[in-house]
Structures are given as structure tokens and as C-alpha cells.
Tab-separated table of C-alpha atoms and ligand atoms in Angstrom:
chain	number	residue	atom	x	y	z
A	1	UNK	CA	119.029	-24.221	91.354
A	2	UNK	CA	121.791	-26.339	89.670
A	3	UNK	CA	122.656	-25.280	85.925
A	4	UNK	CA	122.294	-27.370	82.639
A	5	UNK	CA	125.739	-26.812	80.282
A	6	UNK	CA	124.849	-28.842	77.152
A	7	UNK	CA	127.784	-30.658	75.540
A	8	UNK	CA	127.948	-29.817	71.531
A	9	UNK	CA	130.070	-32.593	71.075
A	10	UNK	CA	127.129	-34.920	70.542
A	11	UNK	CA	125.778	-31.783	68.400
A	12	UNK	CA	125.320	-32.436	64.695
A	13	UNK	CA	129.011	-30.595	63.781
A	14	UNK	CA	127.579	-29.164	60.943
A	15	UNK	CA	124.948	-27.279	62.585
A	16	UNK	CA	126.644	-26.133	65.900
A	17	UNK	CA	125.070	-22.979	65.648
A	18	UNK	CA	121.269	-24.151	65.338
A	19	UNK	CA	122.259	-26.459	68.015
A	20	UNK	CA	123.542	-23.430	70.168
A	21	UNK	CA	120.348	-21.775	69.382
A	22	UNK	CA	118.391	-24.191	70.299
A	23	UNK	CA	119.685	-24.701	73.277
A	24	UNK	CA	119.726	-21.095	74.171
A	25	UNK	CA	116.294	-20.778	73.751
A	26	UNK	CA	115.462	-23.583	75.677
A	27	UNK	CA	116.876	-22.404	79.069
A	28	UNK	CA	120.366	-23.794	78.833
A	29	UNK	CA	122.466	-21.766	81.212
A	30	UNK	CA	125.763	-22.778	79.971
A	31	UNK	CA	127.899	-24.083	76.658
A	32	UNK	CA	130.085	-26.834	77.256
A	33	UNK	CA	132.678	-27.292	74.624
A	34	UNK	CA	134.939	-30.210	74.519
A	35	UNK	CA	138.092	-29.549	73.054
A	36	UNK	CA	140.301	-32.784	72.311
A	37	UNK	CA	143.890	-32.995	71.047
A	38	UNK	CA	144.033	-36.710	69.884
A	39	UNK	CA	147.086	-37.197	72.629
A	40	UNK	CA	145.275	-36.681	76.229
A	41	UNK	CA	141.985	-38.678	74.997
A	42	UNK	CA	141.811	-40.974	71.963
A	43	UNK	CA	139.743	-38.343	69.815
A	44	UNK	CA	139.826	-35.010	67.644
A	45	UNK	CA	137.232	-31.812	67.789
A	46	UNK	CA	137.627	-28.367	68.059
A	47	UNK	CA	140.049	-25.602	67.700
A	48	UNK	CA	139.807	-22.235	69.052
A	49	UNK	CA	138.171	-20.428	66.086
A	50	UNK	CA	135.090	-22.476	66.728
A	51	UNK	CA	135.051	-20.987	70.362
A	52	UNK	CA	135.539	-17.385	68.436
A	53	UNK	CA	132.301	-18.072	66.143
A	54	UNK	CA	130.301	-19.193	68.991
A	55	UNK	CA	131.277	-16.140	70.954
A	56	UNK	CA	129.757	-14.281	68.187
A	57	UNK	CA	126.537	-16.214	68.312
A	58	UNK	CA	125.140	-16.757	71.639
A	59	UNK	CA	125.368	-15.245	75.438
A	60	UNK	CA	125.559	-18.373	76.764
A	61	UNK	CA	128.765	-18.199	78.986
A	62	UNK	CA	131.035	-21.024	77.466
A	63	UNK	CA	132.188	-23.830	79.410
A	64	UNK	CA	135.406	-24.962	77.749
A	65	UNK	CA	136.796	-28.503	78.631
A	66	UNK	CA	140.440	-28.879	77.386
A	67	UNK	CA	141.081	-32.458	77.364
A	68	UNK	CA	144.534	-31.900	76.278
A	69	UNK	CA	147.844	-32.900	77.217
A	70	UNK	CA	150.476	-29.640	78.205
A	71	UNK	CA	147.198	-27.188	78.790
A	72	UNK	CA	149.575	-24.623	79.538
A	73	UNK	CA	150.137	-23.943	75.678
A	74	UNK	CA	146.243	-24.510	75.118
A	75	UNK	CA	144.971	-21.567	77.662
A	76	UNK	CA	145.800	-18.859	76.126
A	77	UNK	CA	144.497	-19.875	72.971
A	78	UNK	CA	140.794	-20.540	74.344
A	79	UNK	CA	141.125	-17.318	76.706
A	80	UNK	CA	141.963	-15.412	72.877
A	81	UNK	CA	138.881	-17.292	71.838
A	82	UNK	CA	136.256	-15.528	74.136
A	83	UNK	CA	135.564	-18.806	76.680
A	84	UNK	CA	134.162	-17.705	79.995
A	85	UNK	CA	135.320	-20.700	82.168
A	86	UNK	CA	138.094	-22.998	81.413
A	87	UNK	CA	138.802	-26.455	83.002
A	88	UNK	CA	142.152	-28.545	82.613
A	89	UNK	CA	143.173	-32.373	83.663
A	90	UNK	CA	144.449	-32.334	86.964
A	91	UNK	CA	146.273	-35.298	84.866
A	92	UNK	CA	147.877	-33.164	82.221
A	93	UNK	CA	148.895	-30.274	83.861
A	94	UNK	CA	152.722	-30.673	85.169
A	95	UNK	CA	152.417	-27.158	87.453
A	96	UNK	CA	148.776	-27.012	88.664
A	97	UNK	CA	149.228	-23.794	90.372
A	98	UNK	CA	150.908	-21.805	87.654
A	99	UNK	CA	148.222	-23.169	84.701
A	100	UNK	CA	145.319	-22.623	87.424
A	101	UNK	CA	146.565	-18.809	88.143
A	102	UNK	CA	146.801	-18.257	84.192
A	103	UNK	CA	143.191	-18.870	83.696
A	104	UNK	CA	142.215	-16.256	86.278
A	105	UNK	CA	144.681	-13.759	84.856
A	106	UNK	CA	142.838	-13.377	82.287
A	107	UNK	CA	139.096	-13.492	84.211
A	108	UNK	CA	138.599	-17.034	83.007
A	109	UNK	CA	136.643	-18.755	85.897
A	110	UNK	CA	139.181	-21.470	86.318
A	111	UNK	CA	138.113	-25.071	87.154
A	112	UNK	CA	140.190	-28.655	87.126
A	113	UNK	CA	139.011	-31.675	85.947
A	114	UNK	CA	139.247	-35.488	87.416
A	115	UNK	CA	139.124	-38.502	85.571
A	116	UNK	CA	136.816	-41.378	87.265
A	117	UNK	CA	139.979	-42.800	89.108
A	118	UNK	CA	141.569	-39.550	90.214
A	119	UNK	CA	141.035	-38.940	94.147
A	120	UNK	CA	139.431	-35.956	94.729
A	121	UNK	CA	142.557	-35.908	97.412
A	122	UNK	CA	145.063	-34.700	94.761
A	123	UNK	CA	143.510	-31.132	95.146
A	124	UNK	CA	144.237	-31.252	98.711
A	125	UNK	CA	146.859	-27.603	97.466
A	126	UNK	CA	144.829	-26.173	94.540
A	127	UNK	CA	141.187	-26.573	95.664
A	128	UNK	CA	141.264	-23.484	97.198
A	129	UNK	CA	142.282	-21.919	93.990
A	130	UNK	CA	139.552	-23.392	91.818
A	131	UNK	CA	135.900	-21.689	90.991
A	132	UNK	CA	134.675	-25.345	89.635
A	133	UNK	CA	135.412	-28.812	90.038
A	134	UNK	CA	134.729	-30.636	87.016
A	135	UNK	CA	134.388	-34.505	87.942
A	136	UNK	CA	134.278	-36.869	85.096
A	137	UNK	CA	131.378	-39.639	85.379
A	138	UNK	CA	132.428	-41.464	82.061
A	139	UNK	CA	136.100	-41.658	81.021
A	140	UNK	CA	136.844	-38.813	78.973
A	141	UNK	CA	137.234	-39.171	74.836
A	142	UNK	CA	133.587	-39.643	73.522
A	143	UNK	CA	129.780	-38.523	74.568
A	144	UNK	CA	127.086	-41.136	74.584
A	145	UNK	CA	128.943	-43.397	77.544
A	146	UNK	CA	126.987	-44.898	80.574
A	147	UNK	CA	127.782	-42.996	83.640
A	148	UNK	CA	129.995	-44.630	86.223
A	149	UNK	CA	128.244	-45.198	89.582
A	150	UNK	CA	130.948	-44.925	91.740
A	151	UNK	CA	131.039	-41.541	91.223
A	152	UNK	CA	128.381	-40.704	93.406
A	153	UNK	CA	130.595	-41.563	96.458
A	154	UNK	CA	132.792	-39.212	94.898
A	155	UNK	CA	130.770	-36.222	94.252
A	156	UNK	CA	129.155	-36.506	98.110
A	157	UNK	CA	132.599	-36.814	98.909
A	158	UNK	CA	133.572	-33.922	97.327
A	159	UNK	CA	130.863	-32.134	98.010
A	160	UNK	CA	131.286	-32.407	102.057
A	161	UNK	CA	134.756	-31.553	101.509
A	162	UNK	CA	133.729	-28.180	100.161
A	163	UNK	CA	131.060	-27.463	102.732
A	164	UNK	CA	133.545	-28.346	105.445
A	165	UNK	CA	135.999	-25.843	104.153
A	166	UNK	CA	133.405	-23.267	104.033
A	167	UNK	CA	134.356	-23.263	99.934
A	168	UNK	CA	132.723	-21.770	97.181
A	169	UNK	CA	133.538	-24.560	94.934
A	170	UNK	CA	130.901	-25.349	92.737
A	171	UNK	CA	131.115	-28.948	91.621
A	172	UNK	CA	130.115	-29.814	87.492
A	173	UNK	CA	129.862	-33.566	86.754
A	174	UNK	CA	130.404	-34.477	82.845
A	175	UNK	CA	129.272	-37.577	81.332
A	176	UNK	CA	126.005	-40.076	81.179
A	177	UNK	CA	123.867	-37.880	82.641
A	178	UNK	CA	120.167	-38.301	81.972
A	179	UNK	CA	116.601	-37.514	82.572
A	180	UNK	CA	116.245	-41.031	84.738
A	181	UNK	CA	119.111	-39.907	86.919
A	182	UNK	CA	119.516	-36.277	87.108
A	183	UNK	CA	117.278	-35.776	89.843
A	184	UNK	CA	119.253	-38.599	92.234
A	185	UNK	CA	122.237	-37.142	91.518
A	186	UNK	CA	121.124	-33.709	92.261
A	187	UNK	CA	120.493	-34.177	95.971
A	188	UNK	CA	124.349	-34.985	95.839
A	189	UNK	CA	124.523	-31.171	95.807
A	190	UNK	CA	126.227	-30.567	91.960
A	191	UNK	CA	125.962	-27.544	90.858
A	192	UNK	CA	126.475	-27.811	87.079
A	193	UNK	CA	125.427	-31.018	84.505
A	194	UNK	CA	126.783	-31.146	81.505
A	195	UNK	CA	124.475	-33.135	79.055
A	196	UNK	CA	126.235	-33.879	75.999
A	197	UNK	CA	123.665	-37.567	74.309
A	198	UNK	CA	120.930	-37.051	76.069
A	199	UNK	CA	119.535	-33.303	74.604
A	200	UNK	CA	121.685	-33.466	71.501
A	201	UNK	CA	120.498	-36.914	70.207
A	202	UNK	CA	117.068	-36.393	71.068
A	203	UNK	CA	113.835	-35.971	68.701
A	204	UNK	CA	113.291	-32.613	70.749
A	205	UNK	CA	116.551	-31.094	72.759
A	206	UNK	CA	114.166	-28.206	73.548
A	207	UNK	CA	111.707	-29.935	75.210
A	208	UNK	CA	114.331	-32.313	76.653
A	209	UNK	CA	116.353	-29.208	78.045
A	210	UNK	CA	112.720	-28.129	79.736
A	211	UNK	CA	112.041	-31.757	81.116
A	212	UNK	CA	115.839	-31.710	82.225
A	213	UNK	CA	115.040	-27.917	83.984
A	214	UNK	CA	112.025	-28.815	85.749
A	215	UNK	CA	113.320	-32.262	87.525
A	216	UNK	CA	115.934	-29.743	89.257
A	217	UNK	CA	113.886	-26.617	89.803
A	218	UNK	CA	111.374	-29.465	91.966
A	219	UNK	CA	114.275	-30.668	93.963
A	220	UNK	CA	114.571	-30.893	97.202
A	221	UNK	CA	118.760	-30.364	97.982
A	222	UNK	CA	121.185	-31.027	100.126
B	301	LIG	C1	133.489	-36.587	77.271
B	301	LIG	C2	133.090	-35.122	77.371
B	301	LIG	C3	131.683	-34.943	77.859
B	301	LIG	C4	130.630	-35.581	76.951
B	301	LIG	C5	129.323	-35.727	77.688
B	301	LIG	O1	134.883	-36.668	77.108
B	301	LIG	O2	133.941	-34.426	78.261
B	301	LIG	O3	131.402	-33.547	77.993
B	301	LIG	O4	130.445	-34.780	75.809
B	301	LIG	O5	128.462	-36.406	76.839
B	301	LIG	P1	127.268	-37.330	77.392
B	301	LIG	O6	126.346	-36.409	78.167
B	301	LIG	O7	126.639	-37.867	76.137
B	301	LIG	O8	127.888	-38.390	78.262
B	302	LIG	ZN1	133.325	-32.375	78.762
């Protein structure tokens, strides 16, 4: 069944760790972090000592998006930190291969992520090397954007790709998911939504996790 990773950046920033809790308890199965340096996207958040006090506080594996530019300085940090997956811009990284094998050094699952007008094509050397695909359905920077519809070409593109290669590539889509369109854009075949707007501004991101849980577990996939 695919997996919900809520993203804390649309989290109340001085509660992260209700928020985590929350989440937690409501069935989440991952913890997607989204770490910004101001120079790759427009915007600011965390460091790796937040990764370090989340570590502490929940089991949830954490999902950590580095939406910086030179990632290669940026890994190590996060892999210091305690994350359990790591993704990096196909767009930032200068030697794909080498930043890719670092994450896995250190038993990172290692995943690279596309913005909206990247061709899932560019991976045509490293896809083999990647645990995740992380495809971007809003342009990266901010939660709370409307997802872009041409990305479901992409993701059944992508998705064929893997099953043609007999991969193990699970694919994670990131940005404007919601309850109205999570089912449709689970028979794509993604494996991982990350739902940043959706649980963390609503009345009840318990109950919306469950709602969120129970469109995929009746799904009929691809
Ligand atoms: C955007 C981040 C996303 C974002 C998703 O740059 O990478 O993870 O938090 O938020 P929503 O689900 O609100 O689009
Ligand atoms: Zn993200």
C-alpha cells in the first residue's frame, strides 16, 4: 500500500514535535523534512540539529529533502543528524554519482529529486543507483501550492520506466497533494505522498492522515 510522509514545513514551527506526534499516532509512515538554503529555492527552514531533536522524538523514519545548492557539503551534515533517507536536486548536484554513492555510504536510502520541468530522461546513468525518485508536483520553495497536472504524464512515465527495467525504484511525489486527488494519482503507481497543507493546516491532521490512509488502502493499483 503506498506510504503517507507528512511535510512539517506547513507544521506550526513552534510545535514540530506535537506535530510529529500527531502524526505518528495517526498512521503516518514517514517524516518529510524540507531543508532549504535560501540559494537553491527562494526560502529558509531547517538546520541539522532540528533533524537531531526529531531523531530523539519519534520512529518515524525521516525523509529529508535538501533543496540546496552544492548538496555534497549538506550530506554529511543530515547523515550526522540521524535522517533515514536523503534526496538531492538532480539540479544542484554537479557529480550525481559521487553525491548519490555518499548517501549510501553511510546507509542513507538515497533518492534524487526533479523539479516539474526536469525530464525524468536525465537519470537515464544514475537511476539504477537510486532507492527513490522524488518528483516534484509544485515548484519547490513553499508548501500550500496547487499541484501541476502535467505531472501525471510524468509519474506514469516514470513509473513504466521502472517496471520495464525490472527496478526497485520507488517513486515519492511532493507537492499539492490532497484528499480530492490522492486516490487518481495513486493508480499512477507512487509509492510515497508527501502531504505537507493538506494534514498540517487542517482542523484535524489525525483524522485527515486516517481519511488520507483509507482512500489508498481501498485502491485498486496499477
Ligand atoms: C516544497 C516542499 C514540499 C511541500 C509540500 O518545496 O518540498 O515538501 O512542503 O507541501 P504541500 O503538500 O502543502 O504542497
Ligand atoms: Zn519536500
Amino acid at each position: 500500500m503506498p506510504q503517507i510522509a507528512p511535510s512539517i514545513l506547513s507544521a506550526d514551527f513552534s510545535k514540530i514535535a506535537e506535530a510529529v506526534k500527531i502524526v505518528e499516532e495517526a498512521g503516518a509512515d514517514l517524516l518529510h523534512i524540507d531543508i532549504m538554503d535560501g540559494h537553491f529555492v527562494p526560502n529558509l527552514t531547517f538546520g541539522p540539529k532540528l533533524v537531531a531533536s526529531l531523531k530523539e522524538k519519534t520512529s518515524l523514519p525521516l525523509d529529508v529533502h535538501l533543496m540546496v545548492d552544492n548538496p555534497q557539503y549538506i550530506i554529511p551534515l543530515f547523515q550526522d543528524a540521524g535522517a533515514d533517507w536523503i534526496s538531492i536536486h538532480l539540479e544542484a548536484s554537479k557529480h550525481l554519482n559521487r553525491d548519490i554513492s555518499s548517501i549510501k555510504q553511510a546507509g542513507c536510502k538515497a533518492g534524487l529529486a526533479l523539479n516539474p520541468a526536469s525530464s525524468i530522461h536525465l537519470m537515464n546513468d544514475i537511476i539504477k543507483d537510486l532507492d527513490f525518485v522524488l518528483l516534484m508536483t509544485v515548484n519547490p520553495g513553499s508548501g500550500a501550492q496547487e499541484f501541476i497536472e502535467s505531472s501525471q504524464t510524468k509519474i506514469s512515465q516514470l513509473k513504466n520506466w521502472i517496471k520495464g527495467q525490472n527496478l526497485n525504484t520507488l517513486i515519492e511525489i511532493d507537492g499539492g497533494v490532497k484528499e480530492i486527488n490522492i486516490k487518481d494519482l495513486s493508480e499512477l503507481g507512487v509509492d510515497i505522498f508527501v502531504v505537507g497543507s493538506e494534514v498540517f493546516k487542517s482542523e484535524d491532521p489525525k483524522a485527515t492522515i486516517i481519511r488520507l490512509k483509507n482512500k489508498l488502502s481501498k485502491q485498486g493499483r496499477k
